[in-house]
Amino acid sequence: MRVRIDLHSHSNVSDGTTSPSEVVERAVALGLDVLALTDHDTDAGWVEAAAAARRTGLSLVPGMEISTKHRDRGVHVLGYLLDPGFPPLASELGRILEGRDRRLDAMLERLAAAGVHLSAEEVRQQAGVHGVIGRPHFADAMVARHIVHDRAEAFDRWLRPGRPGFVARYAPATSDMIRLVAAAGGVAVIAHPWGRNTRQVPDLETFAQFAALGLVGMEVDHEDHSPENRERLRSIAVQLGLVVTGSSDYHGAGKVGHELGCNLTAPAEFDRLLDAAARNAAASGRQVRAVVGAAAGGART
Ligand code: AMP
Ligand code: ZN
Ligand code: FE
Ligand code: FE
């Protein structure tokens, strides 16, 4: 039996639309064996997802998708199996979350000036109790008011760079975050490197620099990448010895065409990721989070 591994998913702890346990249950229903929960800039969903994984027999990889910046472009860094309490990492995550919060009023003002009047409460309500406020929550508030049909339209008309509601927020340098994730005993993987906002920006040279800083992998198989770009990225990854991952970037109903398991990570690549994580954990001396369930063995069966 082929082991099915999906290493990137979101719950309503950040901007997915279903709870961590619902994400896990759906993964099981769709025949996945290994799932990473990677909410934006937080580990808040790990405990609930781990409990659901134990209940259902899924192997859960605790992770997060961290907002960073490289040459003024947003780059998402997936951190897996790290200690979120490592003080320098915890303080950066705190600054990122604060930046999300501070952006709220600025975005509301910009949108109001463009004729879209939303209240802070409406947006906070969409973000839920964890308060990881993202642009998708502004989109959801606009959908609720029938201003737009869906998130895609909200981004296209109001929220993406160059549109009236776009406001930049704090993000640490990608290179610093790659080092921090490793120092926290985890492994860093660049998410959708040639996705929406970073189309073909990180090139071979950039990835070589990142690899020298401790980058472990690259998310090659992602819906935002065309077949041609996947092959170009795969060859860069192979050239640099980076682990190649594939994943759905599931956001529940918030992102169409990103169903759990729509892209998968090869078991041998997952094993390489786990080996690197074990090395970084040992070198860090930190009490890192382990895979919940029999993932290490499971990946090899
Ligand atoms: P933020 O975290 O506020 O920077 O918002 C980025 C989030 O918005 C990411 O999770 C993206 O997946 C999501 N996003 C970006 N563009 C779109 C889009 N066109 N439709 C739905 N979600 C999007
Ligand atoms: Zn997201
Ligand atoms: Fe992302
Ligand atoms: Fe994501």
GROMACS .gro file of C-alpha atoms and ligand atoms in nm:
model
  327
    1MET     CA    1   0.000   0.000   0.000
    2ARG     CA    2   0.127   0.344  -0.090
    3VAL     CA    3   0.165   0.572   0.209
    4ARG     CA    4  -0.013   0.901   0.150
    5ILE     CA    5   0.159   1.205   0.302
    6ASP     CA    6   0.032   1.568   0.291
    7LEU     CA    7   0.259   1.820   0.464
    8HIS     CA    8   0.066   2.152   0.454
    9SER     CA    9  -0.283   2.225   0.587
   10HIS     CA   10  -0.471   2.499   0.771
   11SER     CA   11  -0.748   2.495   1.031
   12ASN     CA   12  -0.967   2.772   1.169
   13VAL     CA   13  -0.695   2.842   1.423
   14SER     CA   14  -0.560   3.057   1.138
   15ASP     CA   15  -0.740   3.106   0.805
   16GLY     CA   16  -0.875   2.758   0.730
   17THR     CA   17  -1.247   2.714   0.777
   18THR     CA   18  -1.267   2.393   0.983
   19SER     CA   19  -1.137   2.298   1.327
   20PRO     CA   20  -0.807   2.109   1.374
   21SER     CA   21  -0.990   1.786   1.460
   22GLU     CA   22  -1.214   1.822   1.154
   23VAL     CA   23  -0.906   1.862   0.934
   24VAL     CA   24  -0.761   1.542   1.082
   25GLU     CA   25  -1.089   1.353   1.043
   26ARG     CA   26  -1.121   1.461   0.682
   27ALA     CA   27  -0.763   1.353   0.613
   28VAL     CA   28  -0.844   1.009   0.749
   29ALA     CA   29  -1.167   0.989   0.547
   30LEU     CA   30  -0.971   1.075   0.232
   31GLY     CA   31  -0.720   0.797   0.297
   32LEU     CA   32  -0.419   1.001   0.413
   33ASP     CA   33  -0.169   0.833   0.646
   34VAL     CA   34   0.040   1.135   0.743
   35LEU     CA   35  -0.073   1.498   0.773
   36ALA     CA   36   0.108   1.812   0.884
   37LEU     CA   37  -0.106   2.087   1.039
   38THR     CA   38   0.066   2.413   0.946
   39ASP     CA   39  -0.144   2.707   1.058
   40HIS     CA   40  -0.002   3.054   1.000
   41ASP     CA   41   0.247   3.168   1.266
   42THR     CA   42   0.102   2.960   1.551
   43ASP     CA   43   0.104   2.620   1.719
   44ALA     CA   44  -0.240   2.683   1.871
   45GLY     CA   45  -0.401   2.391   1.684
   46TRP     CA   46  -0.146   2.123   1.774
   47VAL     CA   47  -0.304   1.988   2.091
   48GLU     CA   48  -0.649   1.942   1.940
   49ALA     CA   49  -0.510   1.794   1.618
   50ALA     CA   50  -0.285   1.555   1.812
   51ALA     CA   51  -0.580   1.427   2.015
   52ALA     CA   52  -0.777   1.369   1.694
   53ALA     CA   53  -0.478   1.193   1.538
   54ARG     CA   54  -0.445   0.956   1.836
   55ARG     CA   55  -0.817   0.881   1.816
   56THR     CA   56  -0.814   0.808   1.444
   57GLY     CA   57  -0.471   0.652   1.391
   58LEU     CA   58  -0.345   0.929   1.161
   59SER     CA   59   0.018   1.032   1.195
   60LEU     CA   60   0.031   1.404   1.265
   61VAL     CA   61   0.334   1.622   1.202
   62PRO     CA   62   0.317   1.940   1.410
   63GLY     CA   63   0.413   2.237   1.198
   64MET     CA   64   0.347   2.600   1.120
   65GLU     CA   65   0.369   2.826   0.815
   66ILE     CA   66   0.572   3.128   0.912
   67SER     CA   67   0.545   3.466   0.736
   68THR     CA   68   0.886   3.599   0.627
   69LYS     CA   69   1.027   3.845   0.377
   70HIS     CA   70   1.308   3.812   0.124
   71ARG     CA   71   1.399   4.120  -0.081
   72ASP     CA   72   1.064   4.272   0.007
   73ARG     CA   73   0.864   3.975  -0.117
   74GLY     CA   74   0.660   3.759   0.115
   75VAL     CA   75   0.804   3.410   0.154
   76HIS     CA   76   0.628   3.141   0.357
   77VAL     CA   77   0.852   2.911   0.559
   78LEU     CA   78   0.709   2.581   0.675
   79GLY     CA   79   0.862   2.478   1.008
   80TYR     CA   80   0.812   2.120   1.123
   81LEU     CA   81   0.883   1.936   1.448
   82LEU     CA   82   1.023   2.244   1.617
   83ASP     CA   83   1.000   2.373   1.972
   84PRO     CA   84   0.769   2.677   1.950
   85GLY     CA   85   0.878   2.778   2.299
   86PHE     CA   86   1.241   2.836   2.191
   87PRO     CA   87   1.263   3.196   2.318
   88PRO     CA   88   1.401   3.371   2.007
   89LEU     CA   89   1.144   3.192   1.790
   90ALA     CA   90   0.858   3.258   2.032
   91SER     CA   91   0.942   3.628   2.035
   92GLU     CA   92   0.950   3.649   1.652
   93LEU     CA   93   0.614   3.469   1.631
   94GLY     CA   94   0.482   3.718   1.885
   95ARG     CA   95   0.598   4.009   1.671
   96ILE     CA   96   0.437   3.859   1.360
   97LEU     CA   97   0.104   3.811   1.538
   98GLU     CA   98   0.124   4.165   1.675
   99GLY     CA   99   0.186   4.288   1.321
  100ARG     CA  100  -0.126   4.107   1.201
  101ASP     CA  101  -0.323   4.277   1.475
  102ARG     CA  102  -0.181   4.623   1.408
  103ARG     CA  103  -0.260   4.592   1.037
  104LEU     CA  104  -0.631   4.554   1.112
  105ASP     CA  105  -0.713   4.923   1.162
  106ALA     CA  106  -0.494   5.035   0.872
  107MET     CA  107  -0.673   4.795   0.637
  108LEU     CA  108  -1.015   4.903   0.762
  109GLU     CA  109  -0.925   5.266   0.692
  110ARG     CA  110  -0.798   5.192   0.343
  111LEU     CA  111  -1.105   4.986   0.261
  112ALA     CA  112  -1.336   5.255   0.400
  113ALA     CA  113  -1.163   5.517   0.185
  114ALA     CA  114  -1.237   5.292  -0.113
  115GLY     CA  115  -1.601   5.259  -0.012
  116VAL     CA  116  -1.601   4.926   0.176
  117HIS     CA  117  -1.706   4.981   0.535
  118LEU     CA  118  -1.626   4.694   0.769
  119SER     CA  119  -1.591   4.703   1.147
  120ALA     CA  120  -1.302   4.558   1.345
  121GLU     CA  121  -1.551   4.335   1.529
  122GLU     CA  122  -1.676   4.181   1.207
  123VAL     CA  123  -1.326   4.089   1.100
  124ARG     CA  124  -1.223   3.966   1.445
  125GLN     CA  125  -1.533   3.750   1.456
  126GLN     CA  126  -1.429   3.580   1.131
  127ALA     CA  127  -1.080   3.523   1.274
  128GLY     CA  128  -1.218   3.343   1.580
  129VAL     CA  129  -1.075   3.305   1.927
  130HIS     CA  130  -0.711   3.258   1.831
  131GLY     CA  131  -0.689   3.598   1.670
  132VAL     CA  132  -0.448   3.512   1.389
  133ILE     CA  133  -0.604   3.777   1.167
  134GLY     CA  134  -0.537   3.727   0.798
  135ARG     CA  135  -0.666   3.888   0.483
  136PRO     CA  136  -0.895   3.585   0.431
  137HIS     CA  137  -1.091   3.701   0.735
  138PHE     CA  138  -1.150   4.040   0.573
  139ALA     CA  139  -1.261   3.844   0.268
  140ASP     CA  140  -1.500   3.635   0.477
  141ALA     CA  141  -1.647   3.951   0.631
  142MET     CA  142  -1.705   4.089   0.279
  143VAL     CA  143  -1.870   3.763   0.174
  144ALA     CA  144  -2.098   3.781   0.479
  145ARG     CA  145  -2.201   4.131   0.369
  146HIS     CA  146  -2.254   4.017   0.008
  147ILE     CA  147  -1.987   4.260  -0.113
  148VAL     CA  148  -1.810   3.974  -0.294
  149HIS     CA  149  -1.895   3.613  -0.376
  150ASP     CA  150  -1.590   3.441  -0.233
  151ARG     CA  151  -1.237   3.488  -0.101
  152ALA     CA  152  -1.090   3.475  -0.449
  153GLU     CA  153  -1.299   3.774  -0.561
  154ALA     CA  154  -1.217   3.966  -0.241
  155PHE     CA  155  -0.844   3.918  -0.300
  156ASP     CA  156  -0.872   4.005  -0.663
  157ARG     CA  157  -1.068   4.326  -0.613
  158TRP     CA  158  -0.958   4.448  -0.272
  159LEU     CA  159  -0.688   4.259  -0.088
  160ARG     CA  160  -0.394   4.159  -0.304
  161PRO     CA  161  -0.089   4.382  -0.348
  162GLY     CA  162  -0.182   4.679  -0.564
  163ARG     CA  163  -0.548   4.673  -0.456
  164PRO     CA  164  -0.703   4.936  -0.223
  165GLY     CA  165  -0.713   4.723   0.093
  166PHE     CA  166  -0.359   4.589   0.082
  167VAL     CA  167  -0.135   4.685   0.375
  168ALA     CA  168   0.204   4.526   0.440
  169ARG     CA  169   0.273   4.381   0.784
  170TYR     CA  170   0.578   4.285   0.987
  171ALA     CA  171   0.772   3.979   0.872
  172PRO     CA  172   1.123   3.867   0.970
  173ALA     CA  173   1.388   3.795   0.707
  174THR     CA  174   1.358   3.450   0.547
  175SER     CA  175   1.724   3.378   0.615
  176ASP     CA  176   1.686   3.458   0.985
  177MET     CA  177   1.378   3.236   1.013
  178ILE     CA  178   1.552   2.941   0.844
  179ARG     CA  179   1.824   2.962   1.109
  180LEU     CA  180   1.570   3.004   1.391
  181VAL     CA  181   1.366   2.698   1.291
  182ALA     CA  182   1.680   2.484   1.289
  183ALA     CA  183   1.795   2.629   1.622
  184ALA     CA  184   1.451   2.544   1.761
  185GLY     CA  185   1.524   2.180   1.671
  186GLY     CA  186   1.297   2.168   1.365
  187VAL     CA  187   1.327   2.163   0.988
  188ALA     CA  188   1.249   2.448   0.749
  189VAL     CA  189   1.090   2.401   0.406
  190ILE     CA  190   1.010   2.688   0.168
  191ALA     CA  191   0.635   2.680   0.091
  192HIS     CA  192   0.512   2.726  -0.270
  193PRO     CA  193   0.829   2.918  -0.368
  194TRP     CA  194   0.688   3.022  -0.704
  195GLY     CA  195   0.334   3.079  -0.585
  196ARG     CA  196   0.119   3.389  -0.624
  197ASN     CA  197   0.336   3.668  -0.486
  198THR     CA  198   0.678   3.527  -0.547
  199ARG     CA  199   0.651   3.404  -0.902
  200GLN     CA  200   0.997   3.276  -0.994
  201VAL     CA  201   1.166   3.512  -0.750
  202PRO     CA  202   1.371   3.270  -0.539
  203ASP     CA  203   1.617   3.130  -0.794
  204LEU     CA  204   1.896   2.873  -0.777
  205GLU     CA  205   2.133   3.122  -0.615
  206THR     CA  206   1.876   3.221  -0.351
  207PHE     CA  207   1.803   2.860  -0.269
  208ALA     CA  208   2.175   2.787  -0.246
  209GLN     CA  209   2.208   3.065   0.012
  210PHE     CA  210   1.908   2.933   0.203
  211ALA     CA  211   2.047   2.577   0.192
  212ALA     CA  212   2.375   2.700   0.338
  213LEU     CA  213   2.179   2.849   0.628
  214GLY     CA  214   2.011   2.518   0.701
  215LEU     CA  215   1.708   2.503   0.470
  216VAL     CA  216   1.606   2.137   0.447
  217GLY     CA  217   1.336   2.125   0.182
  218MET     CA  218   1.129   2.286  -0.091
  219GLU     CA  219   0.756   2.246  -0.152
  220VAL     CA  220   0.760   2.162  -0.523
  221ASP     CA  221   0.424   1.995  -0.579
  222HIS     CA  222   0.170   2.267  -0.498
  223GLU     CA  223  -0.138   2.378  -0.690
  224ASP     CA  224   0.006   2.725  -0.747
  225HIS     CA  225   0.292   2.574  -0.953
  226SER     CA  226   0.250   2.488  -1.321
  227PRO     CA  227   0.386   2.152  -1.442
  228GLU     CA  228   0.681   2.332  -1.604
  229ASN     CA  229   0.765   2.523  -1.286
  230ARG     CA  230   0.739   2.206  -1.079
  231GLU     CA  231   1.003   2.045  -1.299
  232ARG     CA  232   1.229   2.350  -1.283
  233LEU     CA  233   1.196   2.367  -0.905
  234ARG     CA  234   1.250   1.992  -0.873
  235SER     CA  235   1.577   2.018  -1.061
  236ILE     CA  236   1.693   2.306  -0.836
  237ALA     CA  237   1.602   2.098  -0.528
  238VAL     CA  238   1.787   1.792  -0.657
  239GLN     CA  239   2.091   2.000  -0.747
  240LEU     CA  240   2.106   2.141  -0.393
  241GLY     CA  241   2.016   1.820  -0.212
  242LEU     CA  242   1.692   1.967  -0.077
  243VAL     CA  243   1.404   1.741   0.026
  244VAL     CA  244   1.117   1.766  -0.224
  245THR     CA  245   0.773   1.791  -0.066
  246GLY     CA  246   0.421   1.799  -0.206
  247SER     CA  247   0.107   1.912  -0.029
  248SER     CA  248  -0.242   2.048  -0.058
  249ASP     CA  249  -0.228   2.375   0.140
  250TYR     CA  250  -0.583   2.284   0.242
  251HIS     CA  251  -0.791   2.575   0.379
  252GLY     CA  252  -1.131   2.403   0.404
  253ALA     CA  253  -1.390   2.594   0.205
  254GLY     CA  254  -1.156   2.896   0.193
  255LYS     CA  255  -0.949   2.786  -0.105
  256VAL     CA  256  -1.102   2.587  -0.386
  257GLY     CA  257  -0.896   2.324  -0.567
  258HIS     CA  258  -0.678   2.253  -0.263
  259GLU     CA  259  -0.843   1.937  -0.129
  260LEU     CA  260  -0.641   1.739   0.127
  261GLY     CA  261  -0.412   1.496  -0.054
  262CYS     CA  262  -0.431   1.673  -0.393
  263ASN     CA  263  -0.049   1.674  -0.387
  264LEU     CA  264   0.158   1.425  -0.190
  265THR     CA  265   0.511   1.389  -0.051
  266ALA     CA  266   0.702   1.074  -0.144
  267PRO     CA  267   0.770   0.846   0.157
  268ALA     CA  268   1.146   0.846   0.090
  269GLU     CA  269   1.149   1.228   0.093
  270PHE     CA  270   0.950   1.231   0.417
  271ASP     CA  271   1.207   0.994   0.570
  272ARG     CA  272   1.483   1.238   0.473
  273LEU     CA  273   1.287   1.518   0.639
  274LEU     CA  274   1.251   1.314   0.958
  275ASP     CA  275   1.622   1.230   0.957
  276ALA     CA  276   1.711   1.599   0.927
  277ALA     CA  277   1.464   1.681   1.205
  278ALA     CA  278   1.624   1.422   1.432
  279ARG     CA  279   1.969   1.572   1.364
  280ASN     CA  280   1.852   1.929   1.430
  281ALA     CA  281   1.668   1.822   1.745
  282ALA     CA  282   1.979   1.652   1.880
  283ALA     CA  283   2.201   1.948   1.793
  284SER     CA  284   1.959   2.197   1.951
  285GLY     CA  285   1.923   2.009   2.276
  286ARG     CA  286   1.561   2.129   2.275
  287GLN     CA  287   1.258   1.929   2.374
  288VAL     CA  288   1.101   1.925   2.027
  289ARG     CA  289   0.756   1.799   1.927
  290ALA     CA  290   0.755   1.450   1.787
  291VAL     CA  291   0.532   1.309   1.517
  292VAL     CA  292   0.208   1.191   1.679
  293GLY     CA  293   0.144   0.827   1.594
  294ALA     CA  294   0.368   0.585   1.412
  295ALA     CA  295   0.471   0.818   1.132
  296ALA     CA  296   0.838   0.732   1.125
  297GLY     CA  297   0.764   0.362   1.093
  298GLY     CA  298   0.453   0.431   0.892
  299ALA     CA  299   0.649   0.617   0.629
  300ARG     CA  300   0.863   0.314   0.574
  301THR     CA  301   0.590   0.051   0.545
  302AMP     P1  302  -0.217   3.721   0.512
  302AMP     O1  303  -0.184   3.608   0.606
  302AMP     O2  304  -0.306   3.819   0.572
  302AMP     O3  305  -0.097   3.779   0.446
  302AMP     O4  306  -0.304   3.652   0.394
  302AMP     C1  307  -0.243   3.549   0.319
  302AMP     C2  308  -0.337   3.432   0.312
  302AMP     O5  309  -0.437   3.460   0.217
  302AMP     C3  310  -0.270   3.302   0.267
  302AMP     O6  311  -0.309   3.197   0.353
  302AMP     C4  312  -0.325   3.272   0.134
  302AMP     O7  313  -0.349   3.135   0.119
  302AMP     C5  314  -0.456   3.347   0.132
  302AMP     N1  315  -0.483   3.392  -0.003
  302AMP     C6  316  -0.406   3.466  -0.082
  302AMP     N2  317  -0.465   3.489  -0.200
  302AMP     C7  318  -0.585   3.427  -0.196
  302AMP     C8  319  -0.694   3.411  -0.288
  302AMP     N3  320  -0.689   3.466  -0.410
  302AMP     N4  321  -0.801   3.337  -0.249
  302AMP     C9  322  -0.806   3.281  -0.127
  302AMP     N5  323  -0.705   3.292  -0.036
  302AMP    C10  324  -0.597   3.364  -0.070
  303ZN      ZN  325  -0.360   3.062   0.466
  304FE      FE  326   0.137   3.007   0.208
  305FE      FE  327  -0.060   2.773   0.353
   0.00000   0.00000   0.00000
